[in-house]
N, CA, C and O atoms as a DFTB+ gen file, in Angstrom:
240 C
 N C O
     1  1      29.025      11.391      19.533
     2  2      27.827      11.327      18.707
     3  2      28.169      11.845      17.307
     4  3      28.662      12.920      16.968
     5  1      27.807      10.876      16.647
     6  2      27.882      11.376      15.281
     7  2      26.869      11.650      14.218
     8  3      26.064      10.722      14.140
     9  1      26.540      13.080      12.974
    10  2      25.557      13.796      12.672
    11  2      26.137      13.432      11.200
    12  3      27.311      13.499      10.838
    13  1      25.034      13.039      10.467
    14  2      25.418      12.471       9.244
    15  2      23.974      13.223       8.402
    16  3      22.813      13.132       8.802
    17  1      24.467      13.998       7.093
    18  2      23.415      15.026       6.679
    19  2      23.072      14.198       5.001
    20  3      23.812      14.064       4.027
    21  1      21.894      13.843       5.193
    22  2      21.133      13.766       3.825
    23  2      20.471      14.378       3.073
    24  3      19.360      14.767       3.434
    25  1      20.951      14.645       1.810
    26  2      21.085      15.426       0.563
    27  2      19.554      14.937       0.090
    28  3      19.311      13.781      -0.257
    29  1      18.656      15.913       0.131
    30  2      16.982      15.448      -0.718
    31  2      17.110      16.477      -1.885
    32  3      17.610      17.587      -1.704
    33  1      16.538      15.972      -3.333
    34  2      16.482      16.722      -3.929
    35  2      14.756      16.548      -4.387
    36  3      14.000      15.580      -4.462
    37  1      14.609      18.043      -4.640
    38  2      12.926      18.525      -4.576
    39  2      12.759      19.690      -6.134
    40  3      13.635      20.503      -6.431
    41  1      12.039      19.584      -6.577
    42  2      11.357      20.570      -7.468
    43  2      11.345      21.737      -7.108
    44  3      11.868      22.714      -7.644
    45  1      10.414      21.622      -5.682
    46  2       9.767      23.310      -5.592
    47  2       9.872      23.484      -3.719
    48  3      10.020      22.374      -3.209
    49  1       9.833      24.373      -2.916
    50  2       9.920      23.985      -1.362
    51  2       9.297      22.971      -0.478
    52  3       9.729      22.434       0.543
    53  1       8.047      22.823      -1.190
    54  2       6.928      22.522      -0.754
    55  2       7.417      20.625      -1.207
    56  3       7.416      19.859      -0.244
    57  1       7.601      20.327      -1.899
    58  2       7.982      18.774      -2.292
    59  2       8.868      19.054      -1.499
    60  3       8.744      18.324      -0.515
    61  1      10.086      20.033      -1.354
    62  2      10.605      19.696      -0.426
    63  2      10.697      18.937       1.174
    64  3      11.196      17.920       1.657
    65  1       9.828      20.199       1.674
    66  2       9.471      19.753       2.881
    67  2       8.653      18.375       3.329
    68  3       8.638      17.739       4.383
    69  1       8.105      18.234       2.293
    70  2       7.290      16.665       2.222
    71  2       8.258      15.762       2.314
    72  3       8.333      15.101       3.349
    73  1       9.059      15.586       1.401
    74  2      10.454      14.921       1.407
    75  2      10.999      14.498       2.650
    76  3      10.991      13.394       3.195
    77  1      11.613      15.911       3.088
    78  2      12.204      15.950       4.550
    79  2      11.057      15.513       5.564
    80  3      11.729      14.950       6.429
    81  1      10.064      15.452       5.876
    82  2       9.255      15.089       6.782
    83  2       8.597      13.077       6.656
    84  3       8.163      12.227       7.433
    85  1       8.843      13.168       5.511
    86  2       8.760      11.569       4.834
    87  2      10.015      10.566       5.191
    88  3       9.840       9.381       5.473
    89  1      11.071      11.085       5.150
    90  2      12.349      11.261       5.409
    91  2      12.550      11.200       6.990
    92  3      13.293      10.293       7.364
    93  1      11.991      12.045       8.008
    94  2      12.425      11.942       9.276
    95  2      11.519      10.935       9.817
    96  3      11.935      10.249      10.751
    97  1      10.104      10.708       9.276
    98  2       9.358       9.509      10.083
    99  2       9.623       8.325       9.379
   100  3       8.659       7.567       9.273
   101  1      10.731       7.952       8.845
   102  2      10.730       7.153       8.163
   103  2       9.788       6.395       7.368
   104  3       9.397       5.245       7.564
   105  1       9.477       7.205       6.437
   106  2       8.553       6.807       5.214
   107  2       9.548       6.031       4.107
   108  3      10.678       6.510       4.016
   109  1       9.293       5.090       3.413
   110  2       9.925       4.918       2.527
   111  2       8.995       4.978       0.848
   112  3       7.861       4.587       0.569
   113  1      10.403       5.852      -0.285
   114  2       9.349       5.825      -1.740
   115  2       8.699       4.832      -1.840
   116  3       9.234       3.901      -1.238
   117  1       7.709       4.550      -2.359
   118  2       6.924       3.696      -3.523
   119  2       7.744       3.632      -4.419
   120  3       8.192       4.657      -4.932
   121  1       8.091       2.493      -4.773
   122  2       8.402       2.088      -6.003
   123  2       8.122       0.966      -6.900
   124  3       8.736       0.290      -7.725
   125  1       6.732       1.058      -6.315
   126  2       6.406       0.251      -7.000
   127  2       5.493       0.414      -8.508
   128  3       4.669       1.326      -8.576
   129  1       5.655      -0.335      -9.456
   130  2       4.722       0.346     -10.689
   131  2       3.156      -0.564     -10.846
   132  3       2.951      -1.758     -10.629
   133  1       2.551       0.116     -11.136
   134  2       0.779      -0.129     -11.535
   135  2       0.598      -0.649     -13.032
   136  3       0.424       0.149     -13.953
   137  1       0.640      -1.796     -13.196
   138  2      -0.379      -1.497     -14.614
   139  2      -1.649      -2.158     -14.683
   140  3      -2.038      -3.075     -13.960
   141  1      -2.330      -1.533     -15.742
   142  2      -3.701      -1.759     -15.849
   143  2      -3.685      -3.269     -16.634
   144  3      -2.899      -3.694     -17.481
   145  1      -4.593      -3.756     -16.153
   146  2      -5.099      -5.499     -16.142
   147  2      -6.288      -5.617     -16.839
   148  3      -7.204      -4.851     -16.540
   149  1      -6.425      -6.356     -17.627
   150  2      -7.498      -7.148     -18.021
   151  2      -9.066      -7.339     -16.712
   152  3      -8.707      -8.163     -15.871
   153  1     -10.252      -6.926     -16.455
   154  2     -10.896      -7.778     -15.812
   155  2     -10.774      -9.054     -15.813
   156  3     -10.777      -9.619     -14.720
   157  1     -10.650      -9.750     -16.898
   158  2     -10.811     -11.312     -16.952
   159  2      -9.433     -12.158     -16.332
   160  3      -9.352     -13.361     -16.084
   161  1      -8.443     -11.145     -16.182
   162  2      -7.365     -11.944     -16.283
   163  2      -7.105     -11.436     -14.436
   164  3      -6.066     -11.714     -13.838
   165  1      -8.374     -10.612     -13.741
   166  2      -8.367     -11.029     -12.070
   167  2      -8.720     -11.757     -11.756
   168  3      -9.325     -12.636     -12.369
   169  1      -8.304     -11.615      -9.864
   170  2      -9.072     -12.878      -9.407
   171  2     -10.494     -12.453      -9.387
   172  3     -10.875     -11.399      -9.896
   173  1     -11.203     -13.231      -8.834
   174  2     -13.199     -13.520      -8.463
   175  2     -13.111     -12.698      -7.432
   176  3     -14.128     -12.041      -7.208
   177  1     -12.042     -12.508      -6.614
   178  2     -12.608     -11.397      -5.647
   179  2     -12.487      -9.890      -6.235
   180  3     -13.122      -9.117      -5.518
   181  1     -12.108      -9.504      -6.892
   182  2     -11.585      -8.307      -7.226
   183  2     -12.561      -7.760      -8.815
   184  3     -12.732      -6.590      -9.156
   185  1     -13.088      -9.052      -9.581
   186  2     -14.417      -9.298     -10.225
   187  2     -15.505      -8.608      -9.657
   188  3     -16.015      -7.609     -10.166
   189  1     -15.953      -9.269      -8.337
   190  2     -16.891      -9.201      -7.425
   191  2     -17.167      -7.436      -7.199
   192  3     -18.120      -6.727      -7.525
   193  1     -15.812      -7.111      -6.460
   194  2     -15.900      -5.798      -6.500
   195  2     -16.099      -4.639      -7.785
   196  3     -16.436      -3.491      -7.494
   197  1     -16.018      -4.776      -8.280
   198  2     -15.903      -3.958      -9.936
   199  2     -17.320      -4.551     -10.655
   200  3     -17.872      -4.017     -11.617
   201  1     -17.747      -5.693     -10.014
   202  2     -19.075      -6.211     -10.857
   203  2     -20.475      -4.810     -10.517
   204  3     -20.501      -3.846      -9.751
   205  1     -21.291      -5.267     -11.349
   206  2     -22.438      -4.310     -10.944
   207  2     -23.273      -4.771      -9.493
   208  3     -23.052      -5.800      -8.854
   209  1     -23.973      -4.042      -9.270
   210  2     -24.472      -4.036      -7.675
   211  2     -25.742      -3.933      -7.832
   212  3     -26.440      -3.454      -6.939
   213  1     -26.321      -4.424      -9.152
   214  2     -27.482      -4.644      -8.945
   215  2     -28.309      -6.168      -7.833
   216  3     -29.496      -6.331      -7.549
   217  1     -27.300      -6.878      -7.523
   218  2     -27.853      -7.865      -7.037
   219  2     -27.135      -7.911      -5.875
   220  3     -25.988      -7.491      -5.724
   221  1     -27.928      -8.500      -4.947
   222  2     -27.764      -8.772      -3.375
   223  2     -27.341     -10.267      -3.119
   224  3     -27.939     -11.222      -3.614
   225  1     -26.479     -10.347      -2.468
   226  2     -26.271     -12.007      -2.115
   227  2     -26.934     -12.350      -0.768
   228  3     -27.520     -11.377      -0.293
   229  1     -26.981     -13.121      -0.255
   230  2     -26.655     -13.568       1.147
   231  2     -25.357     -13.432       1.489
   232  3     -24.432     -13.471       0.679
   233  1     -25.242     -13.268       2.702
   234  2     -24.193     -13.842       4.227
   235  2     -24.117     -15.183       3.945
   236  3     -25.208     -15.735       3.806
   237  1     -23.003     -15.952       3.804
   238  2     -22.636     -17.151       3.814
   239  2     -21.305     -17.328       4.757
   240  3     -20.791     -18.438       4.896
């Protein structure tokens, strides 16, 4: 059996241990990046949500 040790590097203990526990259940980083969008330039569903709620639709 062979024991193979991975090197985490952390700020403070506490990121640490997050790390290492992210790390043993196999979590993987985000790496993904966010940027902020135009409303107009979403889709109609994502419109819909962010629109005001003054009005009720039907169930269709």
């Amino acid at each position: 059996m062979t024991t193979t040790k991975t090197t985490l590097l952390a700020e403070n203990e506490v990121e640490a241990q997050k790390l290492a526990n992210n790390y043993k259940f196999g979590f993987k980083k985000w790496k993904s990046h966010v940027t902020q969008r135009p409303l107009e330039d979403r889709s109609a569903i994502v419109k819909e949500l962010y629109s005001d709620l003054n009005v009720i639709r039907q169930y269709s």
